[in-house]
Coordinates of C-alpha atoms in Angstrom, one line a residue:
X1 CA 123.2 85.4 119.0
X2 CA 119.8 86.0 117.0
X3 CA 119.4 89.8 117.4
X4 CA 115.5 90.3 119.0
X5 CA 113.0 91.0 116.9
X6 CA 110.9 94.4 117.6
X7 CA 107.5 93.5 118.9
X8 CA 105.0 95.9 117.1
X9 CA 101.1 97.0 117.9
X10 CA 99.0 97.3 114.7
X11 CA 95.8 98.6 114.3
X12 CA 93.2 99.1 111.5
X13 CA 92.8 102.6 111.2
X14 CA 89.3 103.7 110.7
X15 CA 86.5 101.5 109.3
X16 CA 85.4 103.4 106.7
X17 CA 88.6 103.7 105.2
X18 CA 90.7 101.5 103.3
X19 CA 92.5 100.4 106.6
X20 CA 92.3 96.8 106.5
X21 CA 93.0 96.2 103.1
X22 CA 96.2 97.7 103.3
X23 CA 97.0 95.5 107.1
X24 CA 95.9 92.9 104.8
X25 CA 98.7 93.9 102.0
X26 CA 101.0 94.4 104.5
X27 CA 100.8 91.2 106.5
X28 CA 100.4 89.4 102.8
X29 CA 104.6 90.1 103.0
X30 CA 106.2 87.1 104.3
X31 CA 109.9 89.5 104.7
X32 CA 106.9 92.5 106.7
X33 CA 105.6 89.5 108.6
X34 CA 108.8 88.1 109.5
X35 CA 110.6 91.0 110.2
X36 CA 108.7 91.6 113.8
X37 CA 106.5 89.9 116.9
X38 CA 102.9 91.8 115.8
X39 CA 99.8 92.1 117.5
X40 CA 96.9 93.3 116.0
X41 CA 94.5 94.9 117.5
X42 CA 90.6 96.0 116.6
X43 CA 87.3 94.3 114.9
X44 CA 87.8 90.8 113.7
X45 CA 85.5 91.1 111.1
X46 CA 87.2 93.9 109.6
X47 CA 90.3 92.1 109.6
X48 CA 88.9 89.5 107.9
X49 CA 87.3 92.2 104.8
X50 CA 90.1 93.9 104.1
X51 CA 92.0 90.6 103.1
X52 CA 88.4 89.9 101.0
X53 CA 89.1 93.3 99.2
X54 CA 92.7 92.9 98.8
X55 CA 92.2 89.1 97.5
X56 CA 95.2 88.3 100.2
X57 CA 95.7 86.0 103.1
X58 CA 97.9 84.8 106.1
X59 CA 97.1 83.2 109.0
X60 CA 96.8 84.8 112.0
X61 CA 96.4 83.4 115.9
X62 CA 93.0 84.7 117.8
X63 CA 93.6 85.3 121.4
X64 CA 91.9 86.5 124.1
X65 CA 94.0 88.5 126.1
X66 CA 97.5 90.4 126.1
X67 CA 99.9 87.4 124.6
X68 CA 103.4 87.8 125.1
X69 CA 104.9 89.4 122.6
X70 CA 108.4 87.5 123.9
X71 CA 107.6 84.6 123.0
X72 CA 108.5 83.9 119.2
X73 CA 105.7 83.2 117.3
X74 CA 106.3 83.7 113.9
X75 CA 102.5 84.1 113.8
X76 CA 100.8 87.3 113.9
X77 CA 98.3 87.4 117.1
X78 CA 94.7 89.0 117.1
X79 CA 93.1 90.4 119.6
X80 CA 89.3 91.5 119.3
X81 CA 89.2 95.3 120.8
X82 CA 86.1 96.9 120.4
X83 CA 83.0 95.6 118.2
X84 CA 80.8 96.9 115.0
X85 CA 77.3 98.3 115.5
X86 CA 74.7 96.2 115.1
X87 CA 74.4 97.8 111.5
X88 CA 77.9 97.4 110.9
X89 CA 80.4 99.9 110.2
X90 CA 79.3 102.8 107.7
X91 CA 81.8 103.0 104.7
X92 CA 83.4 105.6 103.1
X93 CA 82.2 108.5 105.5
X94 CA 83.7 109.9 108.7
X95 CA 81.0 108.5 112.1
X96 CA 81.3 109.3 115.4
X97 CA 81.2 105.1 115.9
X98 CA 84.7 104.8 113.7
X99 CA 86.3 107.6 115.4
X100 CA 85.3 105.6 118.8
X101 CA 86.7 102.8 117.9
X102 CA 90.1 103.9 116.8
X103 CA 90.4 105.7 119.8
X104 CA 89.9 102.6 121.7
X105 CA 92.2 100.6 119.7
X106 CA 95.1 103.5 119.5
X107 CA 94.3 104.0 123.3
X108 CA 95.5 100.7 124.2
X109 CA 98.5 100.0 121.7
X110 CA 99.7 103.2 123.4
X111 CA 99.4 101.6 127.3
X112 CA 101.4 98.3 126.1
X113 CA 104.3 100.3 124.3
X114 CA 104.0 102.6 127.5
X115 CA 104.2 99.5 129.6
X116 CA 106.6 97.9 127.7
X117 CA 104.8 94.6 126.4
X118 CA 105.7 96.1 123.2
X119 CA 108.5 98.4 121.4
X120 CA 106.4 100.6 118.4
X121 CA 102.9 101.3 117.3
X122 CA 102.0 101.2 114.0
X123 CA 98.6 102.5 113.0
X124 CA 96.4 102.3 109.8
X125 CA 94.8 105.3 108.4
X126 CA 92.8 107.8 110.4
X127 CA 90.3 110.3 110.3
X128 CA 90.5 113.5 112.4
X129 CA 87.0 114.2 111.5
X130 CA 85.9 111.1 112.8
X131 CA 88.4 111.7 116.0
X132 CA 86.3 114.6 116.7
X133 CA 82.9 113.3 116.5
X134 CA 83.8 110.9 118.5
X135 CA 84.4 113.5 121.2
X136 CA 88.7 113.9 120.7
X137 CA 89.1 117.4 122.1
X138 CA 92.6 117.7 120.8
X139 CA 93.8 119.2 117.8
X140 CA 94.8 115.8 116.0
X141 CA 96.0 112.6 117.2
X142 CA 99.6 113.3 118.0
X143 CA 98.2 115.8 120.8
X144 CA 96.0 112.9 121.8
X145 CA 98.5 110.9 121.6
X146 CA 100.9 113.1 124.1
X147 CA 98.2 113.7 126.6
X148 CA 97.5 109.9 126.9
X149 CA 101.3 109.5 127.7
X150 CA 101.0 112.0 129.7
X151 CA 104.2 114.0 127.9
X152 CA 104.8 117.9 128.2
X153 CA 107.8 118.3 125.7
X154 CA 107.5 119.1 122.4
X155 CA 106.0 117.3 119.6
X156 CA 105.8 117.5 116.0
X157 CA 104.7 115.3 112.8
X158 CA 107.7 114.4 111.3
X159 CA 106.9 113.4 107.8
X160 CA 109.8 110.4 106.1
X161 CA 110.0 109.9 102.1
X162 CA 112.7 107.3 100.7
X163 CA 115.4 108.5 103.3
X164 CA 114.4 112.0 103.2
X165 CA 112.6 113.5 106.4
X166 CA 110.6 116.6 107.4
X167 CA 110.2 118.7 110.7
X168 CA 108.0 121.8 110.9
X169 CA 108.1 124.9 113.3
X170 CA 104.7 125.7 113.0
X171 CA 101.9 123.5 111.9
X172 CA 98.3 124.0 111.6
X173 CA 98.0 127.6 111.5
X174 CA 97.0 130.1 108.9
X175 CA 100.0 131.0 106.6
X176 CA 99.5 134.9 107.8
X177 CA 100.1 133.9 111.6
X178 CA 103.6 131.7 110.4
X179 CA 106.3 134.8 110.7
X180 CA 105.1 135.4 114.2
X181 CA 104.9 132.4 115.3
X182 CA 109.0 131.3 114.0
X183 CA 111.5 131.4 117.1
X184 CA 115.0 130.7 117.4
X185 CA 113.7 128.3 120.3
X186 CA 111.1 126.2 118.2
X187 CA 114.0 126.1 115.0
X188 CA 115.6 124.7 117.5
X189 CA 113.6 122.3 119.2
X190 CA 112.2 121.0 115.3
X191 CA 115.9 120.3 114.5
X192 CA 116.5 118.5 118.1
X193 CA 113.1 116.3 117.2
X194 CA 114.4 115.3 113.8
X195 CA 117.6 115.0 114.7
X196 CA 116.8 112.3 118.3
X197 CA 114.1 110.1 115.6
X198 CA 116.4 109.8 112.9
X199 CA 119.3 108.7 115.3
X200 CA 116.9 106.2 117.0
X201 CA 115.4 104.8 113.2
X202 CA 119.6 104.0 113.0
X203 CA 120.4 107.0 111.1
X204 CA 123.5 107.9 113.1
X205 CA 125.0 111.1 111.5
X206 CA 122.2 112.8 109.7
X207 CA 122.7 115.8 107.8
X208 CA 120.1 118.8 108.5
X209 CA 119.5 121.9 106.5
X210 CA 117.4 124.6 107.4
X211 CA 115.0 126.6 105.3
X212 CA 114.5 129.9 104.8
X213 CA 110.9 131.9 105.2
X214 CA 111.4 134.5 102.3
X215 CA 112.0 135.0 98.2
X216 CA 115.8 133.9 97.4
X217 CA 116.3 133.8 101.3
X218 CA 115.1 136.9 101.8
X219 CA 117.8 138.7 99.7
X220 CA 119.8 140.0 102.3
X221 CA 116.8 141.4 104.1
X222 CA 115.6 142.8 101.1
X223 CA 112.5 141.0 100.7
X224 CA 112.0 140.6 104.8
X225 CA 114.7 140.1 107.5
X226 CA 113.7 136.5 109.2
X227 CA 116.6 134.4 108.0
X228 CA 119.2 136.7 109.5
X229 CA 117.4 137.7 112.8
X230 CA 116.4 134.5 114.1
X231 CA 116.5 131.4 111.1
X232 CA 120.5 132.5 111.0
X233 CA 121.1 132.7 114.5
X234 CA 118.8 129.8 115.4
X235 CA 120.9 127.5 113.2
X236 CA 124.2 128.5 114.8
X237 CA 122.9 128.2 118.4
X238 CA 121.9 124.5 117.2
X239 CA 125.5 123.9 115.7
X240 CA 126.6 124.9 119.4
X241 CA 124.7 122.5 120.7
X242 CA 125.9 119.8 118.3
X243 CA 123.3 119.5 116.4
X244 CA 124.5 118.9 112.3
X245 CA 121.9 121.8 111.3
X246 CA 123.3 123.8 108.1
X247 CA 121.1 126.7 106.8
X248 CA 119.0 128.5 105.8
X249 CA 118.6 127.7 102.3
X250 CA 116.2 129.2 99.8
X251 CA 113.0 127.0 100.1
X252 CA 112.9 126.8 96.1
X253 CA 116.2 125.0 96.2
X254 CA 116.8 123.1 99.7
X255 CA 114.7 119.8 98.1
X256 CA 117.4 119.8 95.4
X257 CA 119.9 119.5 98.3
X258 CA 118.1 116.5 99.6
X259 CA 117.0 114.9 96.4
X260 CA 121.1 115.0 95.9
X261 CA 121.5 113.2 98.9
X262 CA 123.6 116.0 100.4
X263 CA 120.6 116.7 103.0
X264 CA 118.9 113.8 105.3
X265 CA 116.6 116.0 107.0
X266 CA 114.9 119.5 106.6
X267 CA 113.4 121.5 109.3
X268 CA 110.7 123.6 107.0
X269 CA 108.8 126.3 108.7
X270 CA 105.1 126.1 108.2
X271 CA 103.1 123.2 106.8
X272 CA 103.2 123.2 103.2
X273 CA 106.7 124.3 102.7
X274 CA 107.6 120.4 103.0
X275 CA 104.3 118.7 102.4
X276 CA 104.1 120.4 98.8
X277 CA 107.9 119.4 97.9
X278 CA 107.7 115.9 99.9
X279 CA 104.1 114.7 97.9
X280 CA 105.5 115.4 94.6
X281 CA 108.8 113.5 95.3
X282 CA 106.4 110.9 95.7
X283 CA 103.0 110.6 97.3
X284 CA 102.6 107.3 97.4
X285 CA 105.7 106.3 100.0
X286 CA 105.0 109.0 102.4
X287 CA 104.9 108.0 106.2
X288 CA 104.5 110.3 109.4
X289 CA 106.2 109.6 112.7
X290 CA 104.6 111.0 115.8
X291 CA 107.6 113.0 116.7
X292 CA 109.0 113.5 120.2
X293 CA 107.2 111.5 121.9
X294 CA 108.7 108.7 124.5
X295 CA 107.0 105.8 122.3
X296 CA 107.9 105.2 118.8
X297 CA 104.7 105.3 116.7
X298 CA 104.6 105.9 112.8
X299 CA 101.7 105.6 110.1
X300 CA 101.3 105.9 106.3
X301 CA 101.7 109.7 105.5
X302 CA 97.9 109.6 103.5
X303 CA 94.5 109.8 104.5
X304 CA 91.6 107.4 104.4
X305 CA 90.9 107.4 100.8
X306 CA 87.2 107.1 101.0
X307 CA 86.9 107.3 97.8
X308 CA 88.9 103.7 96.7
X309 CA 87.2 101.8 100.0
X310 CA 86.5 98.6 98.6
X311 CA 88.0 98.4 95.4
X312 CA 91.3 96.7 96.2
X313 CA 93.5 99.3 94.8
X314 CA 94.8 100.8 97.5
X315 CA 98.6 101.5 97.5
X316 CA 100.7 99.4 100.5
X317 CA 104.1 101.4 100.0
X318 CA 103.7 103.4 102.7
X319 CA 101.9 101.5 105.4
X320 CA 105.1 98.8 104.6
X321 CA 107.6 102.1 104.9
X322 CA 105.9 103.2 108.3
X323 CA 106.0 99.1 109.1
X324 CA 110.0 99.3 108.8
X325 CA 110.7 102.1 110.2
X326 CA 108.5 101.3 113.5
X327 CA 111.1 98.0 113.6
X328 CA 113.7 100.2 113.0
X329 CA 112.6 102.2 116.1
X330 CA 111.3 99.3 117.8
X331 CA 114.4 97.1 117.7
X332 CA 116.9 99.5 119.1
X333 CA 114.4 100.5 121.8
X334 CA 113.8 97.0 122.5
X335 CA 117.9 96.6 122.8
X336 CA 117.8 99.3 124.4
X337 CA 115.9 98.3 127.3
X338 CA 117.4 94.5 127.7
X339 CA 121.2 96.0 128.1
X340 CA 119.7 98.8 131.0

């Protein structure tokens, strides 16, 4: 029997980034285009420049409401959410209008994975200033993103480069809030998050280390005592619980675990502890995966690169890495569903 294919939600990211032309790179791929049921979803008239930028086509079918996304097509579908002010869209700057209109967009690929017309969202580029002038009272988009599934659990960005992935315990704080904010409940509940997404992106034994917070791992509490009153402990309460957590390790070193392949996962402890190690391994594959939440939903790792909209040069690694992992996710929630 033909295994499924995932049925995916894509949108264009923001207008005044260089959204399109990478869904225009993307759905270039015959292997991308083949490799899932898509429906994408925003302003047909951006659709339609950011294959002008990228000098790329494919055919795509306009409809006019929710299509089933059972029903093989082969052929991407379109469907017209939203529209451009009568000026059109303003380039290259964050507006109130673009934020609007992602929200609109993101709000409703969220309802149909939710409602299960479709297994992942995938999502072009976004701007958080633009989010917010739009009105977005949330921190960032994975916040909006639980509150508009109406989740309570944790959540965290879990950041994905070449088979390596990243969890954080804290986030968007300042650096001198980050050793009162670690817990042996949230080392715990960033290795659980890692752990459930890779396992449902068909990663079935992942390997996951732990860093440490201080200089050469604190050197046996001589530099500061985190890793062995709760980074220590936190890691052995999650080996009790059967989670593959190893750790800590110096946070110097841990990346030479993974880049070894001995590691498939790290659970870092404040924002730039991964992001630093994970954009020099290689910037330009990076993809984030809204982790936690009930949906699967993934996007390229960078921003909106204002500063390249229009030229055509814009990278598609990792909006096609965010593409497969999203079928990854998508298919075995999709198979998921059909044998319940």
């Amino acid at each position: 029997m033909t295994p499924l294919k995932p049925r995916l939600v894509l949108t264009l990211g923001d207008p005044a980034g260089i959204g399109s032309e990478l869904v225009a790179r993307l759905l270039a791929d015959e292997d991308a285009r083949s490799a899932a049921e898509v429906l994408i979803i925003g302003d047909e008239g951006e659709l339609k420049d950011g294959m002008e930028i990228a000098g790329v086509g494919y055919a795509y079918e306009v409809v006019t409401d929710i299509p089933s996304l059972d029903e093989t097509s082969g052929t991407p579908r379109f469907l017209q959410v939203g529209k451009a002010p009568a000026a059109g869209w303003q380039r290259a700057e964050a507006t109130a209008e673009g934020g609007a209109h992602c929200l609109e967009t993101l709000g409703l690929g969220v309802d149909l994975v939710k409602g299960g017309k479709a297994d992942a969202l995938v999502f072009a580029p976004l701007n958080k200033a633009s989010l917010h002038l739009a009105g977005m009272p949330q921190s960032d988009e994975l916040h909006w993103f639980a509150d508009r599934l109406g989740h309570n659990g944790s959540v965290s960005e879990l950041n994905v480069m070449e088979g390596l992935w990243t969890s954080r315990v804290t986030s968007h704080v300042a650096l001198r809030e980050v050793a009162d904010l670690i817990t042996e409940d949230k080392i715990i509940e960033a290795a659980r998050l890692i752990h459930a997404a890779q396992v449902e992106a068909g990663i079935e034994k992942p390997r996951i280390g732990v860093c440490g917070l201080n200089p050469h791992n604190g050197d046996n509490g001589n530099f500061g005592t985190e890793e062995i009153d709760i980074i220590g402990p936190a890691v052995e309460r999650a080996r009790a619980l059967g989670l593959p957590v190893e750790g800590p390790y110096p946070s110097d070193t841990i990346f030479l675990k993974a880049v070894a392949k001995e590691l498939d996962a790290i659970v870092t402890l404040y924002h730039d502890q991964g992001q630093i190690a994970i954009k020099l391994l290689g910037f330009w594959q990076g993809v984030t995966v809204q982790g936690g939440l009930p949906i699967p939903i993934t996007t390229p790792a960078h921003g909106t690169a204002f500063d390249i909209r229009g030229k055509g040069c814009a990278n598609p690694g990792p909006m096609l890495n965010a593409w497969n992992i999203a079928c990854a996710m998508g298919g075995r929630r999709r198979a998921s569903r059909i044998s319940h």
